Every structure is written in structure tokens, then in C-alpha cells.
Amino acid sequence: MRLRNLRMGEHFLAQRALRDLSPLRIRLGGSLQDQVVYDIGDLQVECRPFEYNASHMFNFQGGCLSMERWTALLTLFNKTSTKVAFGLNALYNRPKLASGAWGPWDPSNAHDFIQYTIAQGFQVDAWQLGNELSGSGVRTSVPALQYAEDVTKLRDIVAVLHANTAKPLVIAPDGFFDYSWWEAFLKAAGPGSVNFTTRHIYNLGPGVSQDLVEKILNPQYLDGEKRTFGSVNELLQRVAPSTGAWIGEAGGAYNSGRHLVTDAFAFSFWYLDQLGMAASLNNKVYCRQSFIGGNYGLLNKTYQPNPDYFSALLWNRLMGTQVLMAKSGDNASHLRVYAHCTRDSNAQGGVTVLLINLSNTTTYEVEVSLTARTVTQYMKETFEGLVSIFTPSSERLEYHLTAPANDLHSQNMLLNGKLLQRSLTGQAPELTPLKVGSQTPINVSPLSITIAVIQNAGLRFCKTLPAPFSN
């Protein structure tokens, strides 16, 4: 995320948006993080602002984070109960070896930065080292064995500095998945070296591509990402079974996305499908690129919401942290289905179902049924005592998301036919559902998204066995 000064009105709107999306974790980092130095301690390089330089990596040189700016950011995040994952500069004072590869990382500036953060009484949820340096990297890379040594240094610094306070997570490598590199890194770093692996997803290709919408609406194309999720899970289970998985950055289309696609209604098909897929395949955190900035921000440059902001809002409020197995029938190839226990479900065990219709012609009539397999697939234990008879309440809550005039390139979103927009003071709109008889099918119109909440499903499992997942 790009850091810049906010005017008073922008600060207020950003603060409201962060608070509305709570619980939220925000990752600070990106392409330029490995150039940013922290204005604290005995710096080995000059701390100066970013300056355009076409001959430098990513066309910029310099980069300095003042402690005044860092304190202001942490104060904002504290006020909004936002957890912070911070990406540290992994190239700081790092020498180039005769072979041309990078040598060992100098952790001195990171040490002083973390120490300052602790001294100010702030808590960072996770520290991460470097951006897109895994495998062949983007513009540059660090060998897996060297990176393992560097992450071990970071882990030790965190352990020592937090000896008397809650210890943050150490996560890595925040790059693209390369099986051989990741395997070598995890083996060299050893058990418990990182709490979570983090990877990036830009599976739609460059933002300049003309076929982004076609890819988004192609279920076979979307399913392609499942193979990478599966490979990550297999590797972790075999090499680092105590380490979990996060998605550290996902913007779909790289190089800032594409205007009127990644900041439009069409992108909610991709975004919500990604959230559902990631949760169903055992990922605990999903960091969307970006909160503000580029053509894929949840908020635009004037701090007004793009459609995906409202998608994220509905996900956070309705989809709980416990994931159920869900699938559609064989004759519904363009219907994507995900199911979670309802967030803050009552004693009756509510279920929330996310239905994404990628077809431009077919209306799906969906009947929800609950089976023992729904529960046992992931828990690997019998369902006796966890599930009562599926006796839903007489009403079901439905949230139907559509584009105005069915224009997928619209930057507006309709909820049950009404335009969603924040108030002039930045307040999120009321997300009012339709109340429908629970015995009637759920109608999912072409090119629309429906979230249905079955309030009293009788699924006691939904309030007894937590499985965290956060956006």
C-alpha cells in the first residue's frame, strides 16, 4: 500500500471505512517496500523521499518512513481496531556476491524499527520480510537458502524484543509460489521458522489484457487457481505441518488492474469467488490488493467505495469463520457455491450460502440441503452430537447483488435493486435483506451474486468448533 499524507476529510473517510470492515487486517508493503528505510537508529544509507528514476528498480529511488508518519498510521489502526502486517525491507544494506546473487540481509534498521514500535506501546500483528523475492522474483530475487537464513534472523529479533510482550507472527515469503524454491526455503529454515506462508495471486494476467471479464466469467479458468492452493497445502503438510497459509496480496490483474473491470461490478465475481475458494482450501487470511490505490482498490482515489467494498462488507458481516463443504449439481456448471456458518450465529446454528452465477442466460433455482458429509468432510470426525435435524426457520434472509442495467463495467452495485452508497459523512449504508419463505428455492439471476442466510439451520456445530478465516 502506498503511504501518503491524508487531508482531514480523507482521513475521516478512511477511518470510517476501516472501522466498517472490522475485523480487518491490513498489510503494509508492496513493490517499493524493499527500498524503504526507517528513520530511526544508525542508518547505513540516506533516508530520503521517493524520487522518480527510470533507471532504478520500479522506476523509483529512495524511500523513507519517518517515525512521525509511522506513529500516525499505528494510531489510525488502533482507533479502528485494524490488525497490521508489516512488510520489512529485505534488501537493506544487502551486498551482491561475486556470483551476482544477493548476500546476507542487514537486520539493523529493522531491529531499531521494531524496537521503536514496541517502545511506543503499539502492537504489530505480523512482521514479514521482502516483497516478491521468491523463485525468480519480480525484478530481483533472493536464493532460498539465503532467504531462510534471513528469516531466521528476523524470527530471533522478534523473539528477543518481544520477550516481555505478546509476540507477533513471522510470515514469509510474500511472493509468487514456486514449489522448488518454497520447499528449499522451508526445509532450510526448519520447523516453526514462520507461522504462516504468504503468497500473491494475479491469476488474470496483466491489467492491459482485453479478456479479463471473459476469464472472470469462465468457471474452468477460475478453477485453475485451485491447483496452486492444492500444491501449497501438500507442501506444507509434508514439509512444515505446523505452518499455515495466507494470501498476502491478491489483485487479480497485475500492474494496477484495469479501470472499469477491477474497480467495477464484474470484479466482485472474482473477488468473492477467491474469498470462498481460499477459505475452503484452508487459508486463514486473504489480503486484497488494495484498500486504496490503483484500479483495484476497495476505495477509489476520492475515498468512495467501489463495488468490492460492499462485497467485502457483506462477506465480513455474514460469512462466519467456520467453513462447510458446498457444491452445486452437475447441471449448474456456471454456479459457484460456498457455505459457512453464519457469523455470530445464534444457538440454532445458522448457515450462510454464497451463490455466484457466472451465466449470462440462466437463472438458477437453488434448494439448500444439509447432509452429514457437509460437516465431516473437514472435521474428520463423526457428526453425532454436533448436528441436529435440519429444520430452518420460516424465513430466510437474501442479499441479491446486481449491476445497474446489467452493466458489468459499472462502478455501482445494487442490493436487492437499491443502489449502495455511503452517506456524505462516510457512513456505510444499511444492508437490508429480503425476507423469503425458507421452503422456496433461492432464485439466482444471470450475472448476479446472492448471499442467503438460513438463520435457524439447527447446526450446533456452527457455534462450537471455530476455524478462523479473516479478510
XYZ file of C-alpha atoms in Angstrom:
471
model
C 0.000 0.000 0.000
C 1.275 3.420 -0.898
C 1.717 5.674 2.107
C 0.871 9.355 1.699
C -0.442 12.228 3.752
C -4.208 12.326 4.133
C -6.217 15.516 4.238
C -8.671 15.811 7.122
C -11.704 14.689 5.091
C -9.814 11.779 3.543
C -8.554 10.695 6.956
C -12.118 10.612 8.281
C -13.442 8.618 5.307
C -10.569 6.138 5.514
C -11.132 5.733 9.241
C -14.844 5.057 8.749
C -14.139 2.517 6.013
C -11.593 0.664 8.159
C -13.960 0.582 11.112
C -16.893 -0.625 8.993
C -14.814 -3.531 7.638
C -13.716 -4.656 11.103
C -12.480 -7.265 11.883
C -9.791 -6.368 9.379
C -6.117 -6.991 8.866
C -4.174 -4.620 6.612
C -0.834 -5.406 5.049
C 1.601 -2.531 4.544
C 4.044 -3.341 1.784
C 4.345 -3.824 -1.944
C 6.725 -3.308 -4.833
C 8.676 -0.465 -3.227
C 8.931 -1.873 0.304
C 12.458 -3.219 -0.344
C 13.653 0.343 -0.912
C 12.064 1.972 2.147
C 14.330 2.678 5.106
C 13.120 3.664 8.554
C 14.278 6.981 10.004
C 15.495 5.568 13.298
C 18.845 4.459 14.706
C 22.183 4.330 12.914
C 21.187 4.268 9.233
C 23.700 2.950 6.720
C 22.024 4.797 3.833
C 20.445 8.218 3.403
C 16.780 8.416 4.375
C 15.186 10.446 1.576
C 11.779 10.532 -0.110
C 10.960 8.552 -3.218
C 12.219 10.141 -6.409
C 11.409 9.107 -9.969
C 14.365 7.486 -11.694
C 13.681 5.430 -14.807
C 16.975 3.562 -14.454
C 16.198 2.346 -10.919
C 14.184 -0.704 -9.863
C 10.461 0.007 -10.321
C 11.446 3.468 -11.648
C 11.979 4.965 -8.211
C 14.905 5.518 -5.881
C 14.980 6.457 -2.223
C 12.099 5.876 0.160
C 11.942 6.904 3.801
C 9.384 6.236 6.545
C 9.581 8.791 9.351
C 8.650 7.734 12.872
C 6.115 10.577 12.976
C 4.363 9.080 9.952
C 4.606 5.545 11.331
C 3.125 6.634 14.686
C 0.244 8.375 12.899
C -0.522 5.213 10.927
C -0.426 2.994 14.002
C -2.693 5.445 15.844
C -5.192 5.243 12.971
C -5.114 1.449 13.015
C -5.517 1.351 16.800
C -8.567 3.616 16.614
C -10.196 1.332 14.035
C -9.188 -1.999 15.655
C -7.252 -2.865 12.499
C -4.532 -5.507 12.728
C -1.305 -4.702 10.881
C 1.017 -6.979 8.929
C 4.133 -5.004 8.000
C 6.481 -5.893 5.146
C 10.097 -5.089 6.028
C 12.841 -4.056 3.601
C 14.679 -7.309 2.790
C 17.328 -5.651 0.601
C 18.581 -3.153 3.191
C 22.389 -2.915 3.031
C 22.488 -6.336 1.403
C 25.680 -6.980 -0.590
C 25.924 -8.529 -4.039
C 28.212 -11.552 -4.143
C 30.725 -12.292 -6.868
C 28.235 -14.782 -8.296
C 25.737 -11.965 -8.772
C 23.388 -13.358 -6.102
C 22.355 -11.383 -3.051
C 24.352 -11.926 0.146
C 23.053 -11.771 3.741
C 20.464 -9.254 4.902
C 21.467 -6.497 7.325
C 18.726 -6.521 10.010
C 19.959 -3.470 11.944
C 17.410 -0.972 10.601
C 14.550 -3.449 11.015
C 15.695 -4.176 14.583
C 15.624 -0.485 15.520
C 12.254 -0.032 13.794
C 10.645 -2.936 15.657
C 12.202 -1.786 18.918
C 10.783 1.729 18.411
C 7.326 0.297 17.693
C 7.369 -1.695 20.938
C 8.629 1.298 22.943
C 5.679 3.386 21.716
C 3.266 0.777 23.060
C 1.975 -0.374 19.668
C 1.387 -3.962 18.660
C 2.038 -5.160 15.106
C 0.223 -8.401 14.354
C 2.813 -9.803 11.913
C 6.260 -8.980 10.532
C 7.175 -10.089 7.045
C 10.454 -9.873 5.100
C 10.645 -8.725 1.476
C 8.197 -8.490 -1.403
C 8.080 -10.934 -4.336
C 11.646 -12.189 -3.877
C 10.777 -15.912 -4.041
C 11.530 -18.112 -7.037
C 12.651 -15.990 -9.971
C 11.128 -12.971 -8.209
C 9.912 -9.735 -9.774
C 12.868 -7.595 -10.935
C 15.114 -9.414 -8.426
C 15.151 -12.465 -6.151
C 16.986 -13.937 -3.160
C 18.184 -17.578 -3.145
C 16.035 -19.847 -0.975
C 18.844 -20.862 1.408
C 19.923 -17.257 1.926
C 16.331 -16.169 2.486
C 15.908 -18.936 5.092
C 18.921 -17.552 6.955
C 17.455 -14.033 6.766
C 14.040 -15.088 8.064
C 15.724 -16.895 10.954
C 17.396 -13.572 11.863
C 14.001 -11.848 11.818
C 12.403 -14.565 13.923
C 15.177 -14.259 16.522
C 14.882 -10.451 16.626
C 11.135 -10.691 17.191
C 11.613 -13.283 19.934
C 14.224 -11.217 21.799
C 12.500 -7.836 21.503
C 9.131 -9.287 22.484
C 10.442 -11.307 25.408
C 8.067 -9.456 27.765
C 5.194 -8.676 25.399
C 2.835 -10.580 23.116
C 4.916 -11.975 20.275
C 3.815 -11.065 16.732
C 3.646 -13.583 13.920
C 6.511 -14.045 11.483
C 5.219 -14.642 7.949
C 7.009 -15.256 4.649
C 7.850 -15.045 1.783
C 5.054 -12.851 0.364
C 5.849 -13.713 -3.234
C 4.656 -15.969 -6.018
C 4.555 -19.700 -5.418
C 7.499 -21.617 -6.824
C 7.379 -25.189 -5.498
C 11.133 -25.907 -5.568
C 12.120 -22.544 -4.038
C 9.464 -22.770 -1.327
C 10.439 -26.348 -0.476
C 14.126 -25.432 -0.187
C 13.297 -22.385 1.946
C 11.017 -24.248 4.360
C 13.435 -27.144 4.794
C 16.396 -24.837 5.411
C 14.504 -22.572 7.819
C 13.290 -25.535 9.845
C 10.130 -26.267 11.875
C 8.390 -23.249 13.322
C 10.503 -20.787 11.367
C 7.402 -18.987 10.148
C 3.871 -19.048 11.488
C 2.306 -18.688 8.050
C 3.462 -18.780 4.466
C 2.164 -15.927 2.333
C 1.821 -15.813 -1.425
C 0.478 -13.472 -4.111
C -2.285 -14.083 -6.669
C -2.549 -12.288 -10.012
C -4.037 -15.165 -11.967
C -5.862 -12.976 -14.522
C -2.651 -11.662 -16.074
C -1.752 -8.027 -16.772
C -4.286 -5.262 -16.359
C -3.925 -4.286 -20.011
C -5.416 -7.635 -21.114
C -8.594 -7.284 -23.145
C -10.063 -10.599 -21.959
C -10.242 -10.027 -18.195
C -14.039 -10.221 -17.985
C -14.092 -13.378 -20.112
C -11.634 -15.000 -17.694
C -13.621 -13.856 -14.654
C -16.816 -15.422 -16.036
C -15.132 -18.695 -17.043
C -15.555 -21.294 -14.264
C -12.820 -23.528 -15.693
C -10.380 -20.614 -15.666
C -11.258 -19.720 -12.070
C -10.787 -23.335 -11.028
C -7.211 -23.224 -12.296
C -6.134 -21.463 -9.109
C -7.282 -24.473 -7.074
C -4.224 -26.365 -8.302
C -1.902 -23.821 -6.716
C -3.861 -23.856 -3.470
C -3.574 -27.643 -3.508
C 0.173 -27.573 -4.161
C 0.746 -25.178 -1.264
C -1.316 -27.361 1.074
C 0.512 -30.527 0.004
C 3.925 -28.914 0.504
C 3.055 -27.545 3.940
C 1.600 -30.845 5.136
C 4.729 -32.685 4.023
C 7.486 -30.230 4.991
C 6.049 -27.775 7.547
C 2.836 -29.192 9.043
C 2.724 -26.593 11.843
C 2.786 -23.711 9.341
C -0.453 -22.288 7.964
C -1.234 -20.455 4.736
C -2.218 -16.869 3.974
C -2.837 -14.996 0.782
C -0.599 -11.979 1.351
C -1.619 -9.985 -1.724
C -4.220 -10.557 -4.414
C -5.252 -8.037 -7.026
C -6.230 -10.415 -9.823
C -4.684 -8.402 -12.651
C -1.189 -7.035 -12.069
C 0.191 -3.584 -12.900
C -2.653 -1.805 -11.095
C -5.526 -3.731 -12.653
C -7.818 -2.270 -15.313
C -10.220 0.640 -14.962
C -13.892 -0.370 -15.302
C -13.032 -4.009 -14.699
C -11.079 -4.465 -11.464
C -12.806 -1.439 -9.933
C -16.236 -2.358 -11.298
C -19.072 -4.758 -10.555
C -17.506 -7.502 -12.695
C -14.646 -7.914 -10.257
C -16.921 -8.970 -7.404
C -17.429 -12.281 -9.212
C -13.677 -12.872 -8.995
C -13.220 -11.410 -5.511
C -15.988 -13.280 -3.734
C -15.080 -16.488 -5.539
C -11.496 -16.042 -4.362
C -12.588 -15.490 -0.754
C -14.764 -18.593 -0.866
C -12.096 -20.701 -2.549
C -9.306 -19.581 -0.220
C -11.349 -20.278 2.906
C -12.476 -23.703 1.642
C -8.847 -24.653 0.964
C -7.575 -23.873 4.453
C -6.221 -20.322 4.054
C -6.648 -18.287 7.223
C -6.154 -14.742 5.871
C -6.794 -13.107 2.496
C -5.236 -9.679 1.815
C -6.883 -7.874 -1.082
C -4.773 -5.534 -3.209
C -5.628 -2.857 -2.383
C -7.529 -0.897 0.250
C -6.834 2.363 -1.617
C -4.820 2.761 -4.795
C -4.526 1.550 -8.374
C -7.532 0.358 -10.333
C -8.257 -2.444 -7.858
C -8.825 -0.529 -4.621
C -11.803 -1.195 -2.397
C -11.966 2.597 -2.228
C -11.273 4.877 -5.182
C -8.950 7.892 -5.181
C -11.640 10.081 -3.617
C -12.168 7.514 -0.848
C -15.558 6.496 -2.177
C -16.331 2.758 -2.342
C -16.008 0.607 -5.415
C -18.378 -2.398 -5.646
C -15.888 -4.756 -3.986
C -16.001 -2.649 -0.829
C -19.634 -3.651 -0.401
C -18.809 -7.257 -1.280
C -16.178 -7.246 1.465
C -18.649 -5.641 3.871
C -21.245 -8.355 3.244
C -18.633 -11.111 3.492
C -17.397 -9.806 6.847
C -20.876 -9.438 8.286
C -22.467 -12.644 7.024
C -19.832 -15.306 6.333
C -18.560 -16.797 9.566
C -15.153 -18.297 10.258
C -16.217 -21.936 10.025
C -16.260 -23.353 6.519
C -18.680 -26.007 5.287
C -18.280 -28.130 2.193
C -20.668 -26.973 -0.521
C -21.252 -27.903 -4.130
C -23.820 -27.377 -6.862
C -25.469 -30.001 -9.048
C -23.925 -31.369 -12.221
C -26.226 -29.244 -14.378
C -25.066 -25.953 -12.814
C -21.548 -25.533 -14.179
C -21.689 -21.721 -14.039
C -22.940 -21.560 -10.448
C -20.224 -21.149 -7.812
C -21.320 -22.222 -4.317
C -19.686 -21.675 -0.932
C -21.137 -22.144 2.553
C -20.045 -21.006 6.007
C -21.570 -20.954 9.416
C -23.246 -17.579 9.809
C -21.077 -15.013 11.571
C -22.140 -14.606 15.194
C -24.620 -17.426 14.732
C -27.168 -17.916 17.483
C -27.747 -21.113 19.421
C -29.767 -22.518 16.499
C -26.681 -22.749 14.265
C -27.211 -20.514 11.219
C -25.745 -21.208 7.766
C -24.790 -18.614 5.115
C -24.600 -19.672 1.470
C -22.767 -17.649 -1.201
C -24.067 -18.217 -4.746
C -22.259 -16.697 -7.747
C -23.989 -17.008 -11.127
C -21.479 -16.599 -13.973
C -24.024 -17.417 -16.677
C -25.472 -14.570 -18.751
C -28.601 -16.531 -19.678
C -29.530 -18.987 -16.911
C -31.461 -18.278 -13.720
C -30.674 -20.934 -11.145
C -33.289 -22.101 -8.643
C -31.334 -23.371 -5.668
C -32.592 -25.619 -2.896
C -30.260 -25.946 0.074
C -29.897 -29.307 1.770
C -27.649 -30.208 4.679
C -26.025 -33.618 4.947
C -23.672 -35.300 7.373
C -20.884 -35.007 4.817
C -21.127 -31.233 4.996
C -19.713 -31.384 8.492
C -17.449 -34.427 8.426
C -15.502 -33.622 5.243
C -13.254 -31.136 7.061
C -13.556 -32.163 10.690
C -12.721 -35.864 10.027
C -14.935 -36.986 12.879
C -18.469 -38.222 13.284
C -21.302 -35.738 13.285
C -23.282 -37.367 16.079
C -23.957 -34.807 18.773
C -22.905 -31.892 16.601
C -25.762 -31.689 14.137
C -29.450 -31.723 14.905
C -32.199 -32.207 12.336
C -32.101 -29.515 9.632
C -35.207 -27.502 10.494
C -34.722 -23.984 9.144
C -36.817 -21.110 10.380
C -39.838 -19.957 8.420
C -37.854 -17.078 6.933
C -34.603 -16.848 5.012
C -32.608 -13.639 4.526
C -31.424 -12.965 0.982
C -28.970 -10.399 -0.374
C -29.051 -10.138 -4.176
C -26.200 -8.174 -5.787
C -26.576 -6.925 -9.365
C -25.103 -4.289 -11.663
C -27.222 -1.295 -12.741
C -28.756 -2.085 -16.140
C -26.727 -5.348 -16.049
C -23.609 -3.324 -16.927
C -20.708 -5.339 -15.543
C -18.393 -2.342 -16.069
C -20.474 -0.167 -13.749
C -18.735 1.143 -10.654
C -22.012 0.913 -8.764
C -23.696 -2.038 -7.113
C -27.356 -2.721 -6.364
C -28.507 -4.654 -3.306
C -31.980 -6.073 -3.848
C -32.484 -3.448 -6.552
C -31.327 -0.456 -4.459
C -28.117 1.497 -5.058
C -25.452 1.017 -2.392
C -23.597 4.168 -1.388
C -22.054 5.707 1.679
C -23.572 8.805 3.260
C -21.906 12.210 2.970
C -20.346 11.560 6.378
C -18.897 8.252 5.168
C -21.368 6.019 6.967
C -21.934 2.611 5.355
C -25.468 2.020 4.035
C -27.992 -0.260 5.650
C -27.586 -3.716 4.130
C -31.241 -4.677 4.207
C -32.089 -8.230 3.127
C -35.199 -9.647 1.559
C -37.159 -11.984 3.817
C -38.216 -15.082 1.939
C -40.005 -18.259 2.978
C -37.349 -20.869 3.684
C -39.132 -23.612 1.784
C -38.978 -21.747 -1.529
C -35.944 -22.052 -3.848
C -33.321 -19.313 -3.952
C -33.515 -17.614 -7.348
C -30.104 -16.502 -8.624
C -30.457 -14.317 -11.716
C -27.952 -14.327 -14.596
C -24.700 -12.469 -13.827
C -25.618 -11.861 -10.212
C -24.469 -12.799 -6.725
C -26.750 -13.962 -3.923
C -25.939 -14.452 -0.263
C -28.619 -16.378 1.616
C -28.734 -16.677 5.394
C -30.604 -19.617 6.911
C -30.912 -18.342 10.426
C -32.039 -21.405 12.352
C -30.499 -24.329 10.496
C -30.124 -26.364 13.681
C -26.392 -26.791 13.057
C -24.955 -26.768 16.569
C -21.530 -27.351 15.014
C -21.619 -23.753 13.817
C -21.157 -22.342 17.282
C -18.894 -24.924 18.901
C -15.901 -25.579 16.642
C -14.033 -22.447 15.483
C -11.871 -22.373 12.343
C -10.597 -18.813 11.835
C -10.575 -17.091 8.456
C -10.309 -13.344 8.020
C -10.351 -10.909 5.125
